[in-house]
PDB file of C-alpha atoms in Angstrom:
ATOM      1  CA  UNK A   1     119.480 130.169  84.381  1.00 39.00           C
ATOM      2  CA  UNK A   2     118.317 126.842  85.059  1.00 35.00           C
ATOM      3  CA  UNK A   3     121.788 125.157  84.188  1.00 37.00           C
ATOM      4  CA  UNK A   4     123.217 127.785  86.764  1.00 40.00           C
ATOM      5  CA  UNK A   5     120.859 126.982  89.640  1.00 42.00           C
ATOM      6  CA  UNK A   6     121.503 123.209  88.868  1.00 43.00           C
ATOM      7  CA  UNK A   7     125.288 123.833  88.918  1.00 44.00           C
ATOM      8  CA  UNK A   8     125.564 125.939  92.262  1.00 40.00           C
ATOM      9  CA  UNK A   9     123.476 122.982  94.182  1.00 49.00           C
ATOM     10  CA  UNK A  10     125.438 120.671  93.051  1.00 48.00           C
ATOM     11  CA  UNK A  11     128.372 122.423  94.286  1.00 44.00           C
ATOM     12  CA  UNK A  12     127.724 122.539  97.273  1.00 47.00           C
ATOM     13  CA  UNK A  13     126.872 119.005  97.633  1.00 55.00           C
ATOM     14  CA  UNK A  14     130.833 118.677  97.896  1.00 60.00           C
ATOM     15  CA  UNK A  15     132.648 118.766 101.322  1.00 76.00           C
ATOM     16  CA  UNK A  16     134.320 116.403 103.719  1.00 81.00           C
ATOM     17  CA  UNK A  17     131.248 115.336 105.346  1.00 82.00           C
ATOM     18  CA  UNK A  18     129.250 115.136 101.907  1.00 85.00           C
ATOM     19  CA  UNK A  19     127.274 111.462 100.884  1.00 82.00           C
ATOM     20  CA  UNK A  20     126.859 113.032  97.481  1.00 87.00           C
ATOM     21  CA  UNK A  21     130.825 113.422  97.080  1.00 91.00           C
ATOM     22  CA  UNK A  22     131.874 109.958  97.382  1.00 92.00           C
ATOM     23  CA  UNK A  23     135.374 108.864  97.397  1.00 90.00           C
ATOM     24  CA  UNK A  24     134.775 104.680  97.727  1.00 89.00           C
ATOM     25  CA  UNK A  25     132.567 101.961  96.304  1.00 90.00           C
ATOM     26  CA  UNK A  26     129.990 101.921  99.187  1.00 89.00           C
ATOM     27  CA  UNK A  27     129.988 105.563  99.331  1.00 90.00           C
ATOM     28  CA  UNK A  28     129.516 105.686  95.915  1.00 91.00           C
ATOM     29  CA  UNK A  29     126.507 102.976  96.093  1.00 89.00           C
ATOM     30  CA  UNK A  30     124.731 105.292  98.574  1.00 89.00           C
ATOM     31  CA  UNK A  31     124.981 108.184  96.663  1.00 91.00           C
ATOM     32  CA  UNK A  32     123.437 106.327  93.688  1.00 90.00           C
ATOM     33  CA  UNK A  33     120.616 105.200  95.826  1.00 89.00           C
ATOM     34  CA  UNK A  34     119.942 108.723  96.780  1.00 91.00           C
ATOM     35  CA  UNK A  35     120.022 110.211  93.106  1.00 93.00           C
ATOM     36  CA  UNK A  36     117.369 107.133  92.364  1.00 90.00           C
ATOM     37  CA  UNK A  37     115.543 107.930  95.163  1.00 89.00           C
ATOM     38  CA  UNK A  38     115.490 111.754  94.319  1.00 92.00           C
ATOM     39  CA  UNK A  39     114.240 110.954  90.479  1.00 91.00           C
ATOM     40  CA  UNK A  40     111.763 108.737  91.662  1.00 88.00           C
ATOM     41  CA  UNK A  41     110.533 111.128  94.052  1.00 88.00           C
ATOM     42  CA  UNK A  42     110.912 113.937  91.810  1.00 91.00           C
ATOM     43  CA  UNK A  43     108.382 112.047  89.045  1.00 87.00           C
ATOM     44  CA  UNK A  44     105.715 111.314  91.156  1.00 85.00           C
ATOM     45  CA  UNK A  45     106.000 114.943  92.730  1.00 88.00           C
ATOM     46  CA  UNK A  46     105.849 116.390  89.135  1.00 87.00           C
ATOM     47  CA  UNK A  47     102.716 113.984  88.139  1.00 82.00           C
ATOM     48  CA  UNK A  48     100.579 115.182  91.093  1.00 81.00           C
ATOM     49  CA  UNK A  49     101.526 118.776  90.391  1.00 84.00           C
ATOM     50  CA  UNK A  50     100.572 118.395  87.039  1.00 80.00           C
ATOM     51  CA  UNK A  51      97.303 116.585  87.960  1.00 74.00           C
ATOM     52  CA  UNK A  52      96.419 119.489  90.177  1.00 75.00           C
ATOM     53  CA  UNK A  53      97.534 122.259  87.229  1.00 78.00           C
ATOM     54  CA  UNK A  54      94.840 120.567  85.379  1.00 73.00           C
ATOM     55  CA  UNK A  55      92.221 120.089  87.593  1.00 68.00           C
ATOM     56  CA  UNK A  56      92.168 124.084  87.918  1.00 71.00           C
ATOM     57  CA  UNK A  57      92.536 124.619  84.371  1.00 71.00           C
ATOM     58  CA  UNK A  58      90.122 122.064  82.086  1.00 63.00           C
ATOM     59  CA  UNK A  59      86.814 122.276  82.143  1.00 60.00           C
ATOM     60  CA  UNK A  60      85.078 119.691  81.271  1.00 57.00           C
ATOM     61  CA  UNK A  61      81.458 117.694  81.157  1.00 55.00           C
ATOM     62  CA  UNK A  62      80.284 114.847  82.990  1.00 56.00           C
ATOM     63  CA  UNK A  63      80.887 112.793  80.069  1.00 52.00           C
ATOM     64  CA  UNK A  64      84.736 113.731  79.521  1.00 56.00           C
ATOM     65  CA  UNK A  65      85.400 113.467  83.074  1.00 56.00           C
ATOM     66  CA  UNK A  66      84.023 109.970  83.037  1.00 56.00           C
ATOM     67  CA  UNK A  67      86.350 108.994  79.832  1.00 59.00           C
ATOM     68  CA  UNK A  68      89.272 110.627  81.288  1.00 63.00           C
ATOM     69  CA  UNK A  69      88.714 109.335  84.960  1.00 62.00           C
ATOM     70  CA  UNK A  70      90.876 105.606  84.032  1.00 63.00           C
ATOM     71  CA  UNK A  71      93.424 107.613  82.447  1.00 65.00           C
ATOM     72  CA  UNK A  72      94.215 110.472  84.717  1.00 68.00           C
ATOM     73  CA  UNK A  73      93.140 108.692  88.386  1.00 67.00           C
ATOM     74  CA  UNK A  74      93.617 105.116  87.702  1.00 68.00           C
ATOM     75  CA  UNK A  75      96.785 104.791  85.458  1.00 69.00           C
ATOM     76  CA  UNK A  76      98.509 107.934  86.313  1.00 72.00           C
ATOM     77  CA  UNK A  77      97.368 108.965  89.663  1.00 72.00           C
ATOM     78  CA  UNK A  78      97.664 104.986  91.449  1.00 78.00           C
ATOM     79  CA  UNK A  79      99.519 102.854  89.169  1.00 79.00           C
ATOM     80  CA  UNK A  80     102.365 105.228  88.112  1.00 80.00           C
ATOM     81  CA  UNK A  81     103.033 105.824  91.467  1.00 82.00           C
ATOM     82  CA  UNK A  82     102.985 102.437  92.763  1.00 85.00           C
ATOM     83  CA  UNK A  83     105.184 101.071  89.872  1.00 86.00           C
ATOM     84  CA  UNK A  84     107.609 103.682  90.391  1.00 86.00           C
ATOM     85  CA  UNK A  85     107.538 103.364  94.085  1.00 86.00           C
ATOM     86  CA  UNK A  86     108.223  99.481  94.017  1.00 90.00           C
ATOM     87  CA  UNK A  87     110.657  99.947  91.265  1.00 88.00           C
ATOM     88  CA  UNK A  88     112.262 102.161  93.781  1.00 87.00           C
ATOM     89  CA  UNK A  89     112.291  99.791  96.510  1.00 88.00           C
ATOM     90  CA  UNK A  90     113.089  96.735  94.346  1.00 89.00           C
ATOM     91  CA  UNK A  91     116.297  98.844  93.082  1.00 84.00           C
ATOM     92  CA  UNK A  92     117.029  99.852  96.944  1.00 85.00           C
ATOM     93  CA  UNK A  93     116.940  96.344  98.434  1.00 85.00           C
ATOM     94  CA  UNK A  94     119.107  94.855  95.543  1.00 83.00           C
ATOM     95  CA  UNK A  95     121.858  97.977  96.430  1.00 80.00           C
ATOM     96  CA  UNK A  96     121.644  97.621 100.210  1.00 77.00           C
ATOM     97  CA  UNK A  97     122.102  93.957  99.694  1.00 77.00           C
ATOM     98  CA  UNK A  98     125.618  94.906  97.735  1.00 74.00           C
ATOM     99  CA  UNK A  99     126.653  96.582 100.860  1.00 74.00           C
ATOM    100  CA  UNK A 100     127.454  94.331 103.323  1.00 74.00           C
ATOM    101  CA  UNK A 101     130.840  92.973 104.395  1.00 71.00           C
ATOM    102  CA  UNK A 102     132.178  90.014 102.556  1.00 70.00           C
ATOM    103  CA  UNK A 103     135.080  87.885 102.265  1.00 70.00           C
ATOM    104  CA  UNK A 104     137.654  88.522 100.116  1.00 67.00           C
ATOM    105  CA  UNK A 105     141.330  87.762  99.631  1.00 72.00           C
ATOM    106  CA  UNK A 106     142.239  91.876  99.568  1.00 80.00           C
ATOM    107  CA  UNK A 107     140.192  92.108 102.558  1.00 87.00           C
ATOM    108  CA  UNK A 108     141.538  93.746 105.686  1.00 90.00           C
ATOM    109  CA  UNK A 109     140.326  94.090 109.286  1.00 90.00           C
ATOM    110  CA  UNK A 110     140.480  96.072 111.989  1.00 93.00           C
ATOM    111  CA  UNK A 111     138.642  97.720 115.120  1.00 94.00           C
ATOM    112  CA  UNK A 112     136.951 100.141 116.492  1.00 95.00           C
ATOM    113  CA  UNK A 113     136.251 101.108 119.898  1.00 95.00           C
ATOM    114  CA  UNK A 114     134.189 104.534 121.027  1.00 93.00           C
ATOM    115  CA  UNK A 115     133.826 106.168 124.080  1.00 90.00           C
ATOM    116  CA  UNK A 116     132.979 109.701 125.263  1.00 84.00           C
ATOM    117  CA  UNK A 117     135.207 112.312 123.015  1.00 81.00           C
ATOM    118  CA  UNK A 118     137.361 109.295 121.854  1.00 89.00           C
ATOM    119  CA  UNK A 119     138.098 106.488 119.177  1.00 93.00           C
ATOM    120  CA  UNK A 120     140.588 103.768 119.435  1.00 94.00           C
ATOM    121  CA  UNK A 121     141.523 101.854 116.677  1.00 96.00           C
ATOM    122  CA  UNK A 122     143.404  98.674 116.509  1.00 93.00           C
ATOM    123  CA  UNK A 123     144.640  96.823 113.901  1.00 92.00           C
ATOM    124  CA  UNK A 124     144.891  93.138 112.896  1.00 81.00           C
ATOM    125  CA  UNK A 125     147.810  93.730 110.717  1.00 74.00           C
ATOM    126  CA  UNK A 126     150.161  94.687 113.246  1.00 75.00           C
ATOM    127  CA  UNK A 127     148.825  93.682 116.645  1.00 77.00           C
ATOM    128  CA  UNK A 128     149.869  95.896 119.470  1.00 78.00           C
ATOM    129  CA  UNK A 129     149.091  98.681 117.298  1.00 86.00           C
ATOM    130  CA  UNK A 130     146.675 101.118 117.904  1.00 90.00           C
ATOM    131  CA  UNK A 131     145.753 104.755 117.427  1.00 93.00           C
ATOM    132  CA  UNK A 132     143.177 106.998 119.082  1.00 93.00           C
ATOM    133  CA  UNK A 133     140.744 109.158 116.789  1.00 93.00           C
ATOM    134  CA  UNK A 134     142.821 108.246 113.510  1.00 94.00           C
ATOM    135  CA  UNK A 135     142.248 105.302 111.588  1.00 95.00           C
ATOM    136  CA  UNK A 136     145.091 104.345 108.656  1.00 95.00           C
ATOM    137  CA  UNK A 137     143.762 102.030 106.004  1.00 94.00           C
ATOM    138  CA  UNK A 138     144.975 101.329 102.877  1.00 94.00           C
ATOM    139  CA  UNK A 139     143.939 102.649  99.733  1.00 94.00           C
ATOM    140  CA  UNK A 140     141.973 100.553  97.457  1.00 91.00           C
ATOM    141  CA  UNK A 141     141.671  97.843  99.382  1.00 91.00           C
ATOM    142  CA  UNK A 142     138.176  96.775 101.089  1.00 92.00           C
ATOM    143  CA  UNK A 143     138.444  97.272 105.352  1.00 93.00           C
ATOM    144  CA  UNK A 144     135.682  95.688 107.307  1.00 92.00           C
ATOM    145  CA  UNK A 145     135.924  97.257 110.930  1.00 94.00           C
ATOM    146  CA  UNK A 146     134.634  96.004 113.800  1.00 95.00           C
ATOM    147  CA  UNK A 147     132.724  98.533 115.909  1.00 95.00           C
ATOM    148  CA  UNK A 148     131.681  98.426 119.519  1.00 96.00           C
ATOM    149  CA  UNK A 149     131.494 100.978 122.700  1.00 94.00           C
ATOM    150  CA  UNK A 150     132.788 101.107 126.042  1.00 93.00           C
ATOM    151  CA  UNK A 151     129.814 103.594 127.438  1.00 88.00           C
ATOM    152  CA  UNK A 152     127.218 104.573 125.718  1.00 90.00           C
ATOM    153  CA  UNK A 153     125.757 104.398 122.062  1.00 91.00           C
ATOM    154  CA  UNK A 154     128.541 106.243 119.568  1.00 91.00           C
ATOM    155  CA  UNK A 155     128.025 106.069 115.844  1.00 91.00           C
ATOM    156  CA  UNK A 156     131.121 105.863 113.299  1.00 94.00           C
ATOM    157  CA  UNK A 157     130.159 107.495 110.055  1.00 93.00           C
ATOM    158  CA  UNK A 158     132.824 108.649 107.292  1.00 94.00           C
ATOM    159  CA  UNK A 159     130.271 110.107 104.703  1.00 94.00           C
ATOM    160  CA  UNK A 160     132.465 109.850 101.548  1.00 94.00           C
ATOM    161  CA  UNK A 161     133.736 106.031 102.425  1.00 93.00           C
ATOM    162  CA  UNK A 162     130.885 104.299 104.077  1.00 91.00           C
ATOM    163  CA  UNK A 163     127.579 104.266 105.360  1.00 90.00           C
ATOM    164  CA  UNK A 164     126.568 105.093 109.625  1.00 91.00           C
ATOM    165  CA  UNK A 165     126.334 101.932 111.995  1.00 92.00           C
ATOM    166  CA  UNK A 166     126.207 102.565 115.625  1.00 93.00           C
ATOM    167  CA  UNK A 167     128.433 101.494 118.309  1.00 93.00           C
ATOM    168  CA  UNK A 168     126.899  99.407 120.833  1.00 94.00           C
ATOM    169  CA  UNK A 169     127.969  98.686 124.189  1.00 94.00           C
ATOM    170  CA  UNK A 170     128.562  94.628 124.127  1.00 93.00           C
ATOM    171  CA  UNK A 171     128.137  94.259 120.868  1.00 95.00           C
ATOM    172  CA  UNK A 172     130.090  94.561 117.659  1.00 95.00           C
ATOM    173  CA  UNK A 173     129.087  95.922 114.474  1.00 94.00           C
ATOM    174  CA  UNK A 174     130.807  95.489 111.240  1.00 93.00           C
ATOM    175  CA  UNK A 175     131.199  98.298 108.929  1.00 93.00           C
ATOM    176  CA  UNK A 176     133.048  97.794 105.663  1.00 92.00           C
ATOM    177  CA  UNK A 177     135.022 100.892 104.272  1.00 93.00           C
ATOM    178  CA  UNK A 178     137.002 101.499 101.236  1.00 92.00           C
ATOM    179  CA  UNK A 179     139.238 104.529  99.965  1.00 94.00           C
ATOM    180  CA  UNK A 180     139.444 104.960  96.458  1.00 93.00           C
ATOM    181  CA  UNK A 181     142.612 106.808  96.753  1.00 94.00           C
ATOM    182  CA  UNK A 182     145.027 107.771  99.184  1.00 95.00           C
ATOM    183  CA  UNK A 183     143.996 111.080 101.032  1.00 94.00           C
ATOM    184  CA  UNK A 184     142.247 112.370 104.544  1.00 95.00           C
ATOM    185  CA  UNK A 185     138.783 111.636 105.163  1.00 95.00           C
ATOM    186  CA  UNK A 186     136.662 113.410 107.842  1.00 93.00           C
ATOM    187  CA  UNK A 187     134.624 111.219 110.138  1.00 92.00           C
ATOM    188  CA  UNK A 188     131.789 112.010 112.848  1.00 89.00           C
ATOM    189  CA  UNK A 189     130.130 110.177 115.771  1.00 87.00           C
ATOM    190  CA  UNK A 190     126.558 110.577 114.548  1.00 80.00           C
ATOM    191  CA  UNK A 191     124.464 110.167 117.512  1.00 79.00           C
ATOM    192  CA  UNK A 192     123.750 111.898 120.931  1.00 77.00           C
ATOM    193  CA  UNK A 193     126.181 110.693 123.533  1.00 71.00           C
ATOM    194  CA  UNK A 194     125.980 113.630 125.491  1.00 72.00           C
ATOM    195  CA  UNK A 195     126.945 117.104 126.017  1.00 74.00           C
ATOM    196  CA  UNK A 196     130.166 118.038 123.150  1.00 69.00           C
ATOM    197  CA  UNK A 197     128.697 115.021 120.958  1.00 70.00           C
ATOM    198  CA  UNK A 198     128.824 117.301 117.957  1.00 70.00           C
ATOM    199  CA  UNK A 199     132.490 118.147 117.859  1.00 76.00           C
ATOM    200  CA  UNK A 200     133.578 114.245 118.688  1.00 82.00           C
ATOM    201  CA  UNK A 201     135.429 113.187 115.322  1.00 88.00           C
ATOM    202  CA  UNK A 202     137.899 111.450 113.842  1.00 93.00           C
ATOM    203  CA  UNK A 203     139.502 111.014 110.665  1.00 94.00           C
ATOM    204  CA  UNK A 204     140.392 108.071 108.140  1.00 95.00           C
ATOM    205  CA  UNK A 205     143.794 108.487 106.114  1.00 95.00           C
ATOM    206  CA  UNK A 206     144.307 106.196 103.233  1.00 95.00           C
ATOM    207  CA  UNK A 207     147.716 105.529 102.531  1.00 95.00           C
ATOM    208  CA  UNK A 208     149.271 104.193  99.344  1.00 94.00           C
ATOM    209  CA  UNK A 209     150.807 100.865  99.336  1.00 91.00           C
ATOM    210  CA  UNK A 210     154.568 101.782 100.381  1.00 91.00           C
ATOM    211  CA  UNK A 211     153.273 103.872 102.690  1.00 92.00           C
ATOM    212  CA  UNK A 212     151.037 101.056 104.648  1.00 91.00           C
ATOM    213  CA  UNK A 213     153.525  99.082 104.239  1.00 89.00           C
ATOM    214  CA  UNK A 214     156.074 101.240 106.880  1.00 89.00           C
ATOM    215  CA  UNK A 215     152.761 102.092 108.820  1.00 88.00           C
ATOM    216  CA  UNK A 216     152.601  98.009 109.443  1.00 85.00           C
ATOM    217  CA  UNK A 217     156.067  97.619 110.360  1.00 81.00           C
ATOM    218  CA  UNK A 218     155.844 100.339 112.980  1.00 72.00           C
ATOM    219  CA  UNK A 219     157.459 103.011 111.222  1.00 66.00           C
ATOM    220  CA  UNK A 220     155.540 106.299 110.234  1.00 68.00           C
ATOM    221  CA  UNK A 221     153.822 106.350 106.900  1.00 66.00           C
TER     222      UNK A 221
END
């Protein structure tokens, strides 16, 4: 029964908006971080359960509870927790740190400007070139995109390729991205910006290499 529950949450975990269903190294970092972050939580939460279960359930004199008062409040209820909770945030610094944009000879870039119920992209490869609310990038290649608004505060997330960073009037965030494979990948503007923010989206396709090739030269992929 157990191995059933387990299997049905998991499933629906997946989805185009899902951080648990990555489809690109940063993606994929994040959802690691989560499942640590999840089995860290998930200890401590079973340790104080279990400390209550047996406050309720031994009884004991003054002298046990003395001899058992370093074991079961000072090792296990303080410095299990704060071992796991610094191992936790050693482990997410070190990740996060793997995350941001670096050079790199595979490395393409391009950008990103938001404003109310739209996205235009541009594109360093092939400049002239832009396209509003769908963003071609090539498969398996790291794409650092440069982010900024033209109103108000927009966020670009695409939940199985990257992490969310806001777009910021006057200023330019960058964002790198990465597709696994070729394929369409949903993305949202994750922040209020006003009535119909909810539905403002985009999408990411990742093309194979012959095909970003004829989307560079102007053709259609």
């Amino acid at each position: 029964m157990l191995v059933l529950t387990t299997g049905l949450l998991l499933a629906g975990c997946e989805g185009a908006l899902s951080t648990v269903d990555p489809a690109g190294p940063a993606a994929r970092t994040i959802a690691q971080i989560w499942w640590v972050m999840l089995a860290g939580a998930g200890a401590i939460f079973a340790l104080v359960m279990a400390l209550v279960a047996l406050a309720f359930v031994r009884k004991r004199g003054p002298v046990d509870e003395m001899r058992h008062e370093r074991l079961w409040v000072i090792k296990l209820g303080i410095v299990f927790p704060a071992v796991v909770l610094l191992a936790l945030l050693a482990y997410g610094l070190v990740s996060g740190e793997s995350l941001l944009p670096r050079r790199g000879p595979d490395v393409v870039s391009f950008s990103a400007e938001a404003r109310r119920s739209a996205w235009t992209f541009s594109y360093g490869d092939a400049p002239g070139r832009s396209t509003d609310d769908v963003l071609h990038i090539p498969a398996g290649r790291p794409v650092d995109v440069a982010i900024t608004s033209t109103d108000v505060i927009h966020s670009f997330w695409v939940p199985r390729l990257a992490g969310k960073i806001d777009a910021i009037p006057g200023h330019v965030n960058v964002l790198r991205i990465e597709a696994d494979a070729p394929g369409v990948y949903a993305g949202r503007s994750a922040e209020f910006s006003g009535v119909g923010y909810d539905q403002f989206a985009f999408t990411v396709v990742a093309h194979d290499a012959a095909a970003w090739e004829r989307f560079i030269g102007g053709g259609t992929p």
